[in-house]
Amino acid sequence: MSMKSLKAQGHELASETAQLVKLNEHDFVKFKDKLDPIGLNPLKPTKIDIFQINVGKMCNQVCKHCHVDAGPDRKEIMTRETMEICLDILSKHDIGTVDLTGGAPEMNPHFRWFVEEIKKLGKHVIDRCNLTIINANKKYHDLPEFFAKHNIEIASSLPHYTPNRTDRQRGDGVFERSIDALQRLNAVGYGKEGTGLLLNLVYNPTGAMLPGPQEVLKADYKKQLFDKFGIEFNDLFVITNIPISRYLDYLIASGNYEDYMTSLIDAFNPEAAKGVMCRNTLSISWDGYIYDCDFNQMLDMKVKTNGTHLKDFDFEALSNREIIIDQHCYGCTAGLGSSCGGQTV
Amino acid sequence: MSTYYKPEDLKKFGNITEFDKELGDKFFDYYGEVFKEGALTTREKSLIALAVSHAVQCPYCIDAYTSDTIEKGCTEEQLMEAVHVAAAIRGGASLVHGVQMMEKTKKILM
């Protein structure tokens, strides 16, 4: 597995334009043509309730499927000034949840200050923690205590409960270190009944296929992780891999791209389309631009409003905007649907 | 035709109704009902389908049910155990006829 991002490799698919060209060069049915007959084109927000902030692309891992193309070589990091603009906006609007993602969000030097300030505003905070950051360096060892102190919801990827499937996607030794991190989170009360400290795991297929039903996979995870490692957790979010960035590269390189796209399109579910997360979420990039979702962010498709930066934040205009769609959107509407909170149907 | 089996034909299975819609529809209705959750889970049924696919040596079925069992959360070990069940039954089906051979042998030899 390469330890370099596509960007550092100078890979063609590091370019957002090249990805969009690839996604549109086949004569697959256009996503908008699927929305037309069900009255969802143009796609509009319902109520904006989640502010998902990507605080930087730096990460201690280089996962094979990463849609952010994150890694140790990515230096894009949100500044404290941009975080202050986020806080100002959050203080003025009824947005209940702040979802922090990256890279590894904890690697941002202002991470802890930012979390504390968001909590002062009474918002619910989710940290998308990759687990291994907790034991990556001594300075992160107290993260479980920090998370618990501020009652941060933790959402952590563990694509499989077997070492080989997880390591093939996330890197050698990641499974073992993730188990250690989960045990550390359990030790401070995360995932334990009655503590109120939420520890949710994220499953995404470790290959070119769609995920199965969330409830079935959750039961497997509960049994396997408890029986083998004594680990407890609250929920399992089942997510479909979106065909962009490194996952798109994997699909093409492994000869699975056309079959995967066909599977997504064949599994298009109108109910899942109604519940897509871009309808209640805004996605903010490390440099303060606003997007419909983290995937549109990585394709550099900014929101369709007059101002696209936090400095021009207009809640009314954003609440009535037309959400930008393209062929990658099939990933969120296949089968039982997919969002950062798992399946939607 | 360069080969009898073409992977893309799997996706055309539904077109079987083109030449006989009534029987085709009946088959797919039946097929859908068979694979619904019942006394057996959908995952158990998928693993049985994978084993049978190997027993009847249907490449379309192997393609479909390899993906399906993995999507339903099965591990590589579970898939291989299912294939060994098929292999054991197929092997056993040959071997058990050895009883017939032995009895015939005993009958005709002094």
Short mmCIF file of C-alpha atoms in Angstrom, two decimals:
data_model
loop_
_atom_site.label_atom_id
_atom_site.label_comp_id
_atom_site.label_asym_id
_atom_site.label_seq_id
_atom_site.Cartn_x
_atom_site.Cartn_y
_atom_site.Cartn_z
CA MET A 1 0.00 0.00 0.00
CA SER A 2 1.34 3.39 -0.98
CA MET A 3 2.05 5.73 1.92
CA LYS A 4 1.64 8.72 -0.39
CA SER A 5 -1.55 10.57 -1.25
CA LEU A 6 -2.61 10.77 -4.90
CA LYS A 7 -1.60 14.42 -4.75
CA ALA A 8 1.93 13.61 -3.58
CA GLN A 9 2.20 10.93 -6.28
CA GLY A 10 1.24 13.49 -8.91
CA HIS A 11 -1.57 11.09 -9.84
CA GLU A 12 -4.04 12.12 -12.54
CA LEU A 13 -6.99 11.48 -10.22
CA ALA A 14 -5.69 14.01 -7.69
CA SER A 15 -7.37 16.50 -10.00
CA GLU A 16 -11.06 17.14 -9.28
CA THR A 17 -11.67 17.81 -12.97
CA ALA A 18 -10.13 14.49 -14.00
CA GLN A 19 -12.40 12.68 -11.55
CA LEU A 20 -15.51 14.39 -12.90
CA VAL A 21 -14.46 13.64 -16.48
CA LYS A 22 -14.01 9.97 -15.58
CA LEU A 23 -17.40 9.85 -13.82
CA ASN A 24 -19.12 11.32 -16.87
CA GLU A 25 -17.31 9.67 -19.76
CA HIS A 26 -19.43 6.49 -19.74
CA ASP A 27 -23.01 6.57 -20.94
CA PHE A 28 -24.41 5.63 -17.56
CA VAL A 29 -27.84 7.11 -16.82
CA LYS A 30 -27.32 10.63 -15.47
CA PHE A 31 -28.10 11.00 -11.79
CA LYS A 32 -30.37 13.96 -12.49
CA ASP A 33 -32.45 11.79 -14.82
CA LYS A 34 -33.16 9.50 -11.87
CA LEU A 35 -34.28 12.45 -9.72
CA ASP A 36 -36.54 14.00 -12.38
CA PRO A 37 -39.32 11.38 -12.33
CA ILE A 38 -39.52 11.36 -8.52
CA GLY A 39 -39.79 15.12 -8.22
CA LEU A 40 -36.41 15.67 -6.59
CA ASN A 41 -34.75 17.66 -9.35
CA PRO A 42 -33.69 20.29 -8.41
CA LEU A 43 -32.63 18.76 -5.10
CA LYS A 44 -33.32 21.18 -2.24
CA PRO A 45 -32.43 21.19 1.45
CA THR A 46 -34.95 20.19 4.10
CA LYS A 47 -33.57 21.82 7.23
CA ILE A 48 -29.89 22.54 7.78
CA ASP A 49 -29.07 20.88 11.07
CA ILE A 50 -25.52 19.56 10.67
CA PHE A 51 -22.41 21.66 10.20
CA GLN A 52 -19.73 19.24 9.02
CA ILE A 53 -16.32 20.84 9.27
CA ASN A 54 -13.30 19.31 7.59
CA VAL A 55 -10.52 20.74 9.77
CA GLY A 56 -7.71 19.47 7.57
CA LYS A 57 -6.46 16.79 5.23
CA MET A 58 -3.53 15.75 7.38
CA CYS A 59 -3.80 12.17 8.64
CA ASN A 60 -1.56 9.52 10.19
CA GLN A 61 -3.08 6.90 7.88
CA VAL A 62 -3.29 6.48 4.11
CA CYS A 63 -6.41 4.38 3.58
CA LYS A 64 -6.95 2.84 0.17
CA HIS A 65 -10.52 4.13 -0.17
CA CYS A 66 -10.09 7.64 1.29
CA HIS A 67 -12.30 10.14 -0.52
CA VAL A 68 -10.31 13.03 0.99
CA ASP A 69 -6.96 11.73 -0.33
CA ALA A 70 -5.71 12.41 3.19
CA GLY A 71 -2.34 11.39 4.57
CA PRO A 72 0.80 12.53 6.39
CA ASP A 73 1.90 14.46 3.32
CA ARG A 74 -1.24 16.66 3.22
CA LYS A 75 -0.56 19.99 4.87
CA GLU A 76 -3.96 21.67 4.36
CA ILE A 77 -5.13 22.58 7.87
CA MET A 78 -7.91 24.90 9.09
CA THR A 79 -6.59 28.02 10.82
CA ARG A 80 -7.86 29.36 14.13
CA GLU A 81 -9.20 32.42 12.24
CA THR A 82 -11.43 30.21 10.08
CA MET A 83 -12.56 28.31 13.17
CA GLU A 84 -13.53 31.65 14.74
CA ILE A 85 -15.76 32.42 11.76
CA CYS A 86 -17.37 28.97 12.18
CA LEU A 87 -18.00 29.71 15.85
CA ASP A 88 -19.53 33.06 15.04
CA ILE A 89 -21.92 31.45 12.54
CA LEU A 90 -22.79 28.62 14.92
CA SER A 91 -23.57 31.10 17.69
CA LYS A 92 -26.09 32.87 15.45
CA HIS A 93 -27.95 29.94 13.93
CA ASP A 94 -30.05 27.04 15.08
CA ILE A 95 -27.73 24.30 13.84
CA GLY A 96 -27.77 21.47 16.37
CA THR A 97 -24.81 19.29 15.42
CA VAL A 98 -21.19 19.97 14.54
CA ASP A 99 -19.52 17.03 12.81
CA LEU A 100 -15.72 17.28 12.82
CA THR A 101 -13.86 15.37 10.17
CA GLY A 102 -10.53 15.34 8.35
CA GLY A 103 -7.91 13.77 7.83
CA ALA A 104 -7.44 13.07 11.47
CA PRO A 105 -9.22 16.08 13.04
CA GLU A 106 -7.18 15.72 16.23
CA MET A 107 -3.98 16.57 14.31
CA ASN A 108 -5.19 20.14 13.85
CA PRO A 109 -3.26 22.12 16.53
CA HIS A 110 -6.43 24.05 17.46
CA PHE A 111 -8.64 20.96 17.70
CA ARG A 112 -9.14 20.90 21.46
CA TRP A 113 -9.73 24.63 21.74
CA PHE A 114 -12.23 24.45 18.88
CA VAL A 115 -14.15 21.56 20.48
CA GLU A 116 -14.35 23.40 23.81
CA GLU A 117 -15.64 26.56 22.14
CA ILE A 118 -18.29 24.65 20.16
CA LYS A 119 -19.45 22.91 23.33
CA LYS A 120 -19.81 26.31 25.05
CA LEU A 121 -22.42 27.09 22.36
CA GLY A 122 -24.43 24.05 23.47
CA LYS A 123 -23.96 22.12 20.24
CA HIS A 124 -23.72 18.37 19.90
CA VAL A 125 -20.24 17.48 18.63
CA ILE A 126 -19.27 14.41 16.62
CA ASP A 127 -15.58 13.63 16.10
CA ARG A 128 -14.75 11.33 13.20
CA CYS A 129 -11.80 9.70 14.91
CA ASN A 130 -9.69 7.20 12.98
CA LEU A 131 -8.83 5.41 16.30
CA THR A 132 -5.12 4.95 15.61
CA ILE A 133 -4.44 8.63 16.29
CA ILE A 134 -5.13 7.85 19.96
CA ASN A 135 -2.09 5.60 20.23
CA ALA A 136 -0.02 7.24 17.45
CA ASN A 137 1.85 9.59 19.77
CA LYS A 138 2.03 10.24 23.50
CA LYS A 139 0.43 13.66 23.07
CA TYR A 140 -2.78 12.01 21.90
CA HIS A 141 -2.97 9.35 24.63
CA ASP A 142 -5.36 11.43 26.74
CA LEU A 143 -7.86 11.96 23.91
CA PRO A 144 -10.37 9.47 25.38
CA GLU A 145 -10.46 11.49 28.62
CA PHE A 146 -10.77 14.73 26.65
CA PHE A 147 -13.64 13.32 24.56
CA ALA A 148 -15.40 12.03 27.68
CA LYS A 149 -14.99 15.31 29.57
CA HIS A 150 -16.82 17.16 26.78
CA ASN A 151 -19.24 14.34 25.95
CA ILE A 152 -18.15 14.20 22.31
CA GLU A 153 -19.80 11.56 20.16
CA ILE A 154 -17.14 9.39 18.52
CA ALA A 155 -17.64 7.92 15.03
CA SER A 156 -14.80 5.62 14.06
CA SER A 157 -14.10 3.57 10.97
CA LEU A 158 -13.50 -0.10 11.46
CA PRO A 159 -14.30 -1.58 8.06
CA HIS A 160 -14.24 -5.15 9.33
CA TYR A 161 -13.96 -7.14 12.53
CA THR A 162 -11.18 -9.27 11.05
CA PRO A 163 -7.57 -7.99 10.92
CA ASN A 164 -6.86 -8.83 7.29
CA ARG A 165 -9.92 -7.08 5.83
CA THR A 166 -9.31 -3.93 7.90
CA ASP A 167 -5.55 -3.81 7.27
CA ARG A 168 -5.94 -4.32 3.52
CA GLN A 169 -7.97 -1.12 3.39
CA ARG A 170 -6.43 0.99 6.15
CA GLY A 171 -2.81 -0.18 6.35
CA ASP A 172 -0.71 -2.82 8.09
CA GLY A 173 -1.26 -3.01 11.82
CA VAL A 174 -4.24 -0.64 11.82
CA PHE A 175 -6.64 -3.29 13.09
CA GLU A 176 -4.54 -4.13 16.13
CA ARG A 177 -4.03 -0.45 16.98
CA SER A 178 -7.74 0.27 16.43
CA ILE A 179 -8.65 -2.49 18.89
CA ASP A 180 -6.26 -0.98 21.43
CA ALA A 181 -7.85 2.46 20.91
CA LEU A 182 -11.36 1.05 21.27
CA GLN A 183 -10.35 -0.61 24.53
CA ARG A 184 -9.00 2.75 25.75
CA LEU A 185 -12.31 4.43 24.82
CA ASN A 186 -14.26 1.68 26.60
CA ALA A 187 -12.05 2.17 29.67
CA VAL A 188 -13.31 5.75 30.11
CA GLY A 189 -16.93 4.70 29.57
CA TYR A 190 -17.38 5.06 25.81
CA GLY A 191 -19.82 2.56 24.32
CA LYS A 192 -20.93 1.40 27.78
CA GLU A 193 -24.59 1.38 28.68
CA GLY A 194 -25.69 4.18 30.96
CA THR A 195 -22.67 6.47 30.47
CA GLY A 196 -24.19 8.54 27.67
CA LEU A 197 -20.80 8.45 25.94
CA LEU A 198 -21.54 7.44 22.36
CA LEU A 199 -19.06 5.31 20.46
CA ASN A 200 -20.30 4.48 16.98
CA LEU A 201 -18.37 2.39 14.49
CA VAL A 202 -18.40 2.87 10.75
CA TYR A 203 -18.49 -0.06 8.34
CA ASN A 204 -17.75 0.39 4.67
CA PRO A 205 -17.18 -2.44 2.21
CA THR A 206 -13.57 -3.51 1.88
CA GLY A 207 -13.81 -3.89 -1.87
CA ALA A 208 -15.96 -3.25 -4.90
CA MET A 209 -19.38 -4.15 -3.56
CA LEU A 210 -22.36 -2.61 -1.86
CA PRO A 211 -22.83 -2.99 1.88
CA GLY A 212 -25.37 -5.36 3.40
CA PRO A 213 -28.10 -4.42 5.88
CA GLN A 214 -26.91 -2.40 8.87
CA GLU A 215 -28.75 -4.42 11.52
CA VAL A 216 -27.26 -7.73 10.38
CA LEU A 217 -23.72 -6.33 10.25
CA LYS A 218 -24.17 -4.61 13.61
CA ALA A 219 -25.11 -7.92 15.24
CA ASP A 220 -21.95 -9.52 13.77
CA TYR A 221 -19.74 -6.68 14.99
CA LYS A 222 -21.28 -6.71 18.47
CA LYS A 223 -20.66 -10.44 18.84
CA GLN A 224 -17.22 -10.63 17.25
CA LEU A 225 -15.73 -7.58 18.97
CA PHE A 226 -17.12 -8.48 22.38
CA ASP A 227 -16.27 -12.19 22.23
CA LYS A 228 -12.72 -11.67 20.95
CA PHE A 229 -11.70 -8.36 22.54
CA GLY A 230 -14.33 -7.46 25.14
CA ILE A 231 -15.16 -4.32 23.15
CA GLU A 232 -18.53 -2.59 23.42
CA PHE A 233 -19.96 0.11 21.17
CA ASN A 234 -23.30 1.76 20.55
CA ASP A 235 -24.21 1.72 16.89
CA LEU A 236 -22.77 0.64 13.55
CA PHE A 237 -23.06 3.12 10.68
CA VAL A 238 -23.01 1.30 7.37
CA ILE A 239 -21.67 3.49 4.59
CA THR A 240 -21.37 2.90 0.84
CA ASN A 241 -18.04 3.80 -0.74
CA ILE A 242 -18.38 6.81 -3.02
CA PRO A 243 -16.57 6.47 -6.38
CA ILE A 244 -14.23 9.45 -6.10
CA SER A 245 -10.56 10.04 -5.26
CA ARG A 246 -8.61 7.01 -3.99
CA TYR A 247 -11.64 4.70 -4.12
CA LEU A 248 -12.18 5.70 -7.75
CA ASP A 249 -8.50 4.96 -8.39
CA TYR A 250 -8.91 1.54 -6.74
CA LEU A 251 -12.03 0.76 -8.81
CA ILE A 252 -10.30 1.63 -12.08
CA ALA A 253 -7.00 -0.09 -11.24
CA SER A 254 -8.77 -3.29 -10.15
CA GLY A 255 -11.04 -3.37 -13.22
CA ASN A 256 -14.18 -2.95 -11.12
CA TYR A 257 -15.22 0.57 -12.04
CA GLU A 258 -17.96 -0.17 -14.59
CA ASP A 259 -19.47 -3.04 -12.63
CA TYR A 260 -19.48 -0.97 -9.43
CA MET A 261 -21.19 2.01 -11.11
CA THR A 262 -23.72 -0.35 -12.66
CA SER A 263 -24.43 -1.87 -9.24
CA LEU A 264 -24.95 1.58 -7.72
CA ILE A 265 -27.24 2.68 -10.55
CA ASP A 266 -29.25 -0.57 -10.58
CA ALA A 267 -29.73 -0.23 -6.82
CA PHE A 268 -30.98 3.38 -7.03
CA ASN A 269 -33.66 3.75 -4.36
CA PRO A 270 -36.04 6.74 -4.48
CA GLU A 271 -36.57 6.50 -0.71
CA ALA A 272 -32.82 6.79 -0.15
CA ALA A 273 -32.73 9.76 -2.52
CA LYS A 274 -35.29 11.56 -0.35
CA GLY A 275 -33.10 11.10 2.72
CA VAL A 276 -29.67 12.10 1.38
CA MET A 277 -27.54 13.90 3.95
CA CYS A 278 -26.83 16.95 1.77
CA ARG A 279 -30.43 17.99 2.48
CA ASN A 280 -29.70 18.69 6.15
CA THR A 281 -25.94 19.26 6.11
CA LEU A 282 -23.43 21.92 5.15
CA SER A 283 -19.85 20.89 4.58
CA ILE A 284 -17.02 23.31 5.32
CA SER A 285 -13.52 22.94 3.93
CA TRP A 286 -10.24 23.64 5.75
CA ASP A 287 -10.02 27.00 3.95
CA GLY A 288 -13.57 28.07 4.80
CA TYR A 289 -15.51 27.30 1.64
CA ILE A 290 -19.02 25.87 1.80
CA TYR A 291 -20.15 22.71 0.04
CA ASP A 292 -23.25 20.51 -0.08
CA CYS A 293 -21.34 17.52 1.33
CA ASP A 294 -17.83 16.25 2.01
CA PHE A 295 -17.79 14.49 -1.38
CA ASN A 296 -18.71 17.62 -3.32
CA GLN A 297 -16.00 19.34 -1.28
CA MET A 298 -13.39 16.87 -2.51
CA LEU A 299 -14.60 17.43 -6.09
CA ASP A 300 -14.39 21.19 -5.45
CA MET A 301 -18.02 21.77 -6.33
CA LYS A 302 -18.90 24.70 -4.08
CA VAL A 303 -22.48 25.55 -3.09
CA LYS A 304 -24.65 27.19 -5.71
CA THR A 305 -25.23 30.51 -3.93
CA ASN A 306 -23.83 33.99 -4.49
CA GLY A 307 -21.31 33.65 -1.66
CA THR A 308 -19.45 30.37 -1.33
CA HIS A 309 -17.17 31.27 1.60
CA LEU A 310 -17.93 31.40 5.32
CA LYS A 311 -17.26 35.14 5.18
CA ASP A 312 -20.37 35.47 2.96
CA PHE A 313 -22.48 33.01 5.02
CA ASP A 314 -26.17 33.52 4.25
CA PHE A 315 -28.33 30.97 6.08
CA GLU A 316 -31.48 31.91 4.16
CA ALA A 317 -29.83 31.57 0.76
CA LEU A 318 -28.18 28.30 1.77
CA SER A 319 -31.49 26.92 3.04
CA ASN A 320 -33.04 27.54 -0.37
CA ARG A 321 -30.11 26.64 -2.59
CA GLU A 322 -30.10 24.02 -5.30
CA ILE A 323 -27.85 21.14 -4.22
CA ILE A 324 -25.23 20.27 -6.82
CA ILE A 325 -25.40 16.70 -8.03
CA ASP A 326 -23.27 14.53 -10.27
CA GLN A 327 -22.65 10.85 -11.00
CA HIS A 328 -20.92 10.15 -7.64
CA CYS A 329 -24.26 10.89 -5.91
CA TYR A 330 -25.39 7.36 -6.85
CA GLY A 331 -23.28 6.24 -3.88
CA CYS A 332 -25.70 7.80 -1.38
CA THR A 333 -28.89 6.54 -3.05
CA ALA A 334 -28.08 2.87 -3.63
CA GLY A 335 -29.93 0.16 -1.75
CA LEU A 336 -30.64 1.17 1.81
CA GLY A 337 -28.99 4.56 1.28
CA SER A 338 -25.82 5.96 2.77
CA SER A 339 -24.89 8.95 4.89
CA CYS A 340 -22.31 9.84 7.53
CA GLY A 341 -24.86 8.48 10.00
CA GLY A 342 -25.21 5.17 8.18
CA GLN A 343 -28.05 3.76 6.11
CA THR A 344 -31.05 6.03 5.64
CA VAL A 345 -33.91 3.71 4.67
CA MET B 1 -19.68 -16.42 -30.52
CA SER B 2 -16.19 -16.55 -29.03
CA THR B 3 -17.25 -18.25 -25.81
CA TYR B 4 -20.37 -19.88 -24.40
CA TYR B 5 -20.11 -17.98 -21.11
CA LYS B 6 -19.96 -14.17 -21.09
CA PRO B 7 -19.85 -12.32 -17.74
CA GLU B 8 -22.08 -9.54 -19.07
CA ASP B 9 -24.84 -12.10 -19.73
CA LEU B 10 -25.48 -12.32 -15.98
CA LYS B 11 -26.97 -8.82 -16.06
CA LYS B 12 -29.27 -9.94 -18.90
CA PHE B 13 -30.80 -12.78 -16.90
CA GLY B 14 -33.99 -10.76 -16.42
CA ASN B 15 -34.43 -10.63 -20.21
CA ILE B 16 -35.35 -14.33 -20.18
CA THR B 17 -38.96 -13.10 -20.02
CA GLU B 18 -38.59 -11.78 -23.58
CA PHE B 19 -39.49 -15.11 -25.20
CA ASP B 20 -41.99 -16.28 -22.58
CA LYS B 21 -43.13 -13.57 -20.23
CA GLU B 22 -45.59 -15.63 -18.21
CA LEU B 23 -43.21 -18.42 -17.26
CA GLY B 24 -40.31 -15.99 -16.84
CA ASP B 25 -42.30 -13.79 -14.47
CA LYS B 26 -43.44 -16.82 -12.52
CA PHE B 27 -39.86 -17.99 -12.16
CA PHE B 28 -38.60 -14.61 -10.90
CA ASP B 29 -41.52 -14.23 -8.50
CA TYR B 30 -40.74 -17.67 -7.12
CA TYR B 31 -37.01 -16.87 -6.99
CA GLY B 32 -37.67 -13.66 -5.07
CA GLU B 33 -39.89 -15.44 -2.57
CA VAL B 34 -37.35 -18.24 -2.02
CA PHE B 35 -34.60 -15.79 -1.05
CA LYS B 36 -36.68 -13.73 1.38
CA GLU B 37 -35.93 -13.90 5.10
CA GLY B 38 -37.78 -16.90 6.52
CA ALA B 39 -36.95 -19.80 8.81
CA LEU B 40 -33.49 -19.34 7.30
CA THR B 41 -31.86 -15.91 7.20
CA THR B 42 -31.12 -14.27 3.85
CA ARG B 43 -27.43 -14.77 4.62
CA GLU B 44 -27.87 -18.52 5.23
CA LYS B 45 -29.79 -18.80 1.98
CA SER B 46 -27.06 -16.91 0.15
CA LEU B 47 -24.39 -19.27 1.50
CA ILE B 48 -26.47 -22.29 0.45
CA ALA B 49 -26.82 -20.69 -3.00
CA LEU B 50 -23.05 -20.23 -3.17
CA ALA B 51 -22.45 -23.88 -2.31
CA VAL B 52 -25.04 -25.09 -4.80
CA SER B 53 -23.53 -22.80 -7.45
CA HIS B 54 -20.29 -24.73 -7.09
CA ALA B 55 -22.03 -28.08 -7.07
CA VAL B 56 -23.84 -27.28 -10.33
CA GLN B 57 -20.75 -25.42 -11.60
CA CYS B 58 -22.66 -22.33 -12.74
CA PRO B 59 -20.23 -19.45 -13.31
CA TYR B 60 -23.04 -16.88 -13.35
CA CYS B 61 -24.27 -18.11 -9.97
CA ILE B 62 -20.75 -18.19 -8.51
CA ASP B 63 -20.23 -14.59 -9.65
CA ALA B 64 -23.56 -13.44 -8.21
CA TYR B 65 -23.41 -15.28 -4.90
CA THR B 66 -19.77 -14.49 -4.17
CA SER B 67 -20.71 -10.80 -4.25
CA ASP B 68 -23.97 -11.40 -2.44
CA THR B 69 -22.47 -13.36 0.47
CA ILE B 70 -19.71 -10.77 0.93
CA GLU B 71 -22.23 -7.92 0.80
CA LYS B 72 -24.23 -9.74 3.45
CA GLY B 73 -21.17 -9.69 5.71
CA CYS B 74 -19.73 -13.19 5.24
CA THR B 75 -16.00 -13.67 5.60
CA GLU B 76 -13.64 -15.43 3.19
CA GLU B 77 -13.51 -18.35 5.62
CA GLN B 78 -17.28 -18.75 5.53
CA LEU B 79 -17.35 -18.64 1.73
CA MET B 80 -14.65 -21.30 1.49
CA GLU B 81 -16.37 -23.52 4.06
CA ALA B 82 -19.53 -23.34 1.94
CA VAL B 83 -17.53 -24.39 -1.14
CA HIS B 84 -16.03 -27.30 0.82
CA VAL B 85 -19.53 -28.42 1.75
CA ALA B 86 -20.34 -28.52 -1.98
CA ALA B 87 -17.08 -30.35 -2.70
CA ALA B 88 -17.71 -32.85 0.09
CA ILE B 89 -21.20 -33.62 -1.14
CA ARG B 90 -20.05 -33.94 -4.74
CA GLY B 91 -17.09 -36.09 -3.72
CA GLY B 92 -19.25 -38.12 -1.37
CA ALA B 93 -21.83 -38.63 -4.10
CA SER B 94 -19.15 -40.31 -6.22
CA LEU B 95 -17.63 -42.25 -3.40
CA VAL B 96 -20.88 -43.62 -2.00
CA HIS B 97 -21.43 -45.36 -5.35
CA GLY B 98 -18.37 -47.36 -4.42
CA VAL B 99 -20.69 -49.43 -2.25
CA GLN B 100 -22.54 -50.49 -5.38
CA MET B 101 -19.23 -51.29 -7.04
CA MET B 102 -18.06 -53.32 -4.07
CA GLU B 103 -21.30 -55.30 -3.85
CA LYS B 104 -21.25 -56.06 -7.57
CA THR B 105 -17.58 -57.06 -7.29
CA LYS B 106 -18.27 -59.39 -4.40
CA LYS B 107 -21.18 -60.90 -6.25
CA ILE B 108 -19.28 -61.74 -9.42
CA LEU B 109 -16.00 -62.86 -7.87
CA MET B 110 -15.47 -66.21 -6.27
#
